[in-house]
Structure formats: C-alpha cells, structure tokens
Short mmCIF file of C-alpha atoms in Angstrom, two decimals:
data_model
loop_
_atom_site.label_atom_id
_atom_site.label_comp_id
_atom_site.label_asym_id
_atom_site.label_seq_id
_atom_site.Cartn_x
_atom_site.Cartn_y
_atom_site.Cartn_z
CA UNK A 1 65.27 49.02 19.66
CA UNK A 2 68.88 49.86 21.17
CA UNK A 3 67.35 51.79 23.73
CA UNK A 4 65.19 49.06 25.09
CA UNK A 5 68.32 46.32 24.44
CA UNK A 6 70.60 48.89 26.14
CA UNK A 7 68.21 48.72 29.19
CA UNK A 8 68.26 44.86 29.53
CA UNK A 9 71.57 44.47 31.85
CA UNK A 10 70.36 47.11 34.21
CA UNK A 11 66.53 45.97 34.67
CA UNK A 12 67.72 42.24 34.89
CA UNK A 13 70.02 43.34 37.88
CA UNK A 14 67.13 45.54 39.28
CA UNK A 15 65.13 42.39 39.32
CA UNK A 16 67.84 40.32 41.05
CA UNK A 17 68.19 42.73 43.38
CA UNK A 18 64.10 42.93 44.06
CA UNK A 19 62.97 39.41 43.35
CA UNK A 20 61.69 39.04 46.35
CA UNK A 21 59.64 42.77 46.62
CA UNK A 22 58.91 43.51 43.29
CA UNK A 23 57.25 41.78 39.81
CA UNK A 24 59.43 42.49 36.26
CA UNK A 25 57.34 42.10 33.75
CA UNK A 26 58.48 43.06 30.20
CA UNK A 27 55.54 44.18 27.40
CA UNK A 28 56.25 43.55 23.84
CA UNK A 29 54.13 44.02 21.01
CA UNK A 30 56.56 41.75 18.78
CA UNK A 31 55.07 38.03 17.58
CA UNK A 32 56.18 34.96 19.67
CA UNK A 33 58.82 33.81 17.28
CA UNK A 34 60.79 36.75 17.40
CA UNK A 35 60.78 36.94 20.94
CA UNK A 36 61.79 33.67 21.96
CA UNK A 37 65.05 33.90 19.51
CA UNK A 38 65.26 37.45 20.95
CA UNK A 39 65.12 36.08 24.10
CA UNK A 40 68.48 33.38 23.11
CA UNK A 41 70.45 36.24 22.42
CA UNK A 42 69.39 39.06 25.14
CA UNK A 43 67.75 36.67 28.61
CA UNK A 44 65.50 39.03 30.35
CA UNK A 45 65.09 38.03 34.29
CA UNK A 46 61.29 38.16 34.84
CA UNK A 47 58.37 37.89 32.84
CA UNK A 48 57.61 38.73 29.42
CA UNK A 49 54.02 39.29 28.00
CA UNK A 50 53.16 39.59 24.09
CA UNK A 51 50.42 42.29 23.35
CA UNK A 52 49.55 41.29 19.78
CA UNK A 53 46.61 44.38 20.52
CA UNK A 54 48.91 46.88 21.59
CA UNK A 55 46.22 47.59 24.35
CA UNK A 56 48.98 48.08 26.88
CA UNK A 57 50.62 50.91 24.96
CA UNK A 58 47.19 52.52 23.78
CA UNK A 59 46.14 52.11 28.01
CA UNK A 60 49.59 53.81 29.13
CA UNK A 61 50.31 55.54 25.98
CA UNK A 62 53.33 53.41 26.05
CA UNK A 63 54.50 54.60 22.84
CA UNK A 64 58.34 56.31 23.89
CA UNK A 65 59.96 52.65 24.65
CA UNK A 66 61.50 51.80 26.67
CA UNK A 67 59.66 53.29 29.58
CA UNK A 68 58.81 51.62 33.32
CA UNK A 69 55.70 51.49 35.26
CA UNK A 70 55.91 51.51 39.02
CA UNK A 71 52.42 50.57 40.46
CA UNK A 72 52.31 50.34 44.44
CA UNK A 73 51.28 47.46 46.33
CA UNK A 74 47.29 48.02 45.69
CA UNK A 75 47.88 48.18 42.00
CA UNK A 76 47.83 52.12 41.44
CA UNK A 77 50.29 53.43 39.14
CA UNK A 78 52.38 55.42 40.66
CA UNK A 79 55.78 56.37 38.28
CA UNK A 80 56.48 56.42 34.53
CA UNK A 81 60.23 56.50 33.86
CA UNK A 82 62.60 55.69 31.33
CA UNK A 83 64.61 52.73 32.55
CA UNK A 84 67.99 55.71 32.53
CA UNK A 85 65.95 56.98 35.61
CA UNK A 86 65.16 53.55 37.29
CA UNK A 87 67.09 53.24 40.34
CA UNK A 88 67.24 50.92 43.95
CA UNK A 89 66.50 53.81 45.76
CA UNK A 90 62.91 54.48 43.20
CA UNK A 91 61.73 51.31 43.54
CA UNK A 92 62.91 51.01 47.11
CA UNK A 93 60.25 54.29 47.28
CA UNK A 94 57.64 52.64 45.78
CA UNK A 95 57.76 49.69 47.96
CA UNK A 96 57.58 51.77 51.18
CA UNK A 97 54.50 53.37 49.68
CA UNK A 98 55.77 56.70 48.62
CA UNK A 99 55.75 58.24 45.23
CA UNK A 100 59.26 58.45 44.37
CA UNK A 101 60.93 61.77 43.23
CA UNK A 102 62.33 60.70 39.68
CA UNK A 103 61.83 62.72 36.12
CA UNK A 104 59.27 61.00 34.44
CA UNK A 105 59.17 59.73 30.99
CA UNK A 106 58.61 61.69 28.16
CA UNK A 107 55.51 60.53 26.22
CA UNK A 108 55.93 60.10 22.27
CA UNK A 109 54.40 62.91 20.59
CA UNK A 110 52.20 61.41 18.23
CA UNK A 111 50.58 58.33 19.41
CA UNK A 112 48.64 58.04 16.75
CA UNK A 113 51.58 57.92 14.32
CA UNK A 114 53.20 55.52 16.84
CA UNK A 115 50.53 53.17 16.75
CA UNK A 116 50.95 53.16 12.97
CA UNK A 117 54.79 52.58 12.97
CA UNK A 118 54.18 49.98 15.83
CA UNK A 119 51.98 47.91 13.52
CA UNK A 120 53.75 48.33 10.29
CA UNK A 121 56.82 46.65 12.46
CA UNK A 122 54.77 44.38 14.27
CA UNK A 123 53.30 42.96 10.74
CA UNK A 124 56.65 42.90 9.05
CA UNK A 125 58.36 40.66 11.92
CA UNK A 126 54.80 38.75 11.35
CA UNK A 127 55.47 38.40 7.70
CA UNK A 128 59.64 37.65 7.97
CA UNK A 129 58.63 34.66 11.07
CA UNK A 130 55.69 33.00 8.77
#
C-alpha cells in the first residue's frame, strides 16, 4: 500500500539509527514471491516475517497498515503508532522503560471486513505468483 511504501525510508533509518537497541521486524501477510521482488525494488533494513495466517493482525488487530508495535525489553507491548508518529525520541522512551507519549494508531473499523479484503488480496497475489 503507499502508506506502508511511503513509511519504508523513515523506518529503515530508524533502524540504522537503533540497530544496536532495538529489533525491526516487518509483518506481511503477502506470499514469498511477491515479497522478495518487493523487496528488489523497496530494501527494508531488518527483518521481514510472512504471516500466510494473518494471526499477527487478528492478535493486534493489525488491520489499519501500516502501524508499529513498541514492546519493552520484557516483551510487553507498550505503543501502537502509525509509523507518521514513530520518532528517535519514542523509541528512545521505550528503551529507557517508559511508555512514550505519542497518539496512537487508529484501529480499522471493521476487522472483520479487513480480514476479508486481506485475504481476497493475499489469494490474488497467490494466484498472479503461481
């Protein structure tokens, strides 16, 4: 989405910046095919995981992409923001421990209507990589 493209340049220079403090991982629900050529034309620093369940975005309601999860050091989650939002000085927060003061994200409305667009475009990029 051109959101979540948009987002790219600033997370990857987040992640250069706290490589050494923090873990990027990215969460798609796209099949491996269209990720790795993705991937050719858009690098993302850090990881990227492939939830072929969606069970990420049904766990976190994930469903207004792009969004960022901060979890603290013992794993709690601790900030939902859209990556607009993201800043040194949040994630700086989270790694002293503190819940940072940051508008969160805005959930999607109808997650049960975005779990039905998500897999109608999951199974057409399925069907156009066969």
């Amino acid at each position: 989405c051109p959101p979540c493209v948009g987002a790219i340049p600033k997370m990857n220079q987040l992640h250069r910046e706290f490589a050494k403090d923090a873990t990027f991982v990215s969460v798609t629900y796209e099949p491996d095919p269209h990720v790795r050529q993705f991937l050719k034309e858009h690098p993302i620093d850090g990881d990227v995981g492939i939830d072929d369940a969606l069970a990420t975005f049904k766990g976190f309601q994930a469903w207004g992409i792009p969004v960022v999860y901060l979890f603290d050091r013992q794993g709690k989650l601790v900030s939902a923001v859209h990556p607009d939002n993201l800043t040194s000085a949040v994630i700086s927060a989270v790694a002293r421990g503190e819940v940072p003061d940051v508008k969160q994200a805005t959930p999607w409305s109808d997650p049960h209507g975005a779990e039905e667009y998500f897999r109608k475009n999951q199974q057409e990029l399925r069907e156009k990589y066969r």
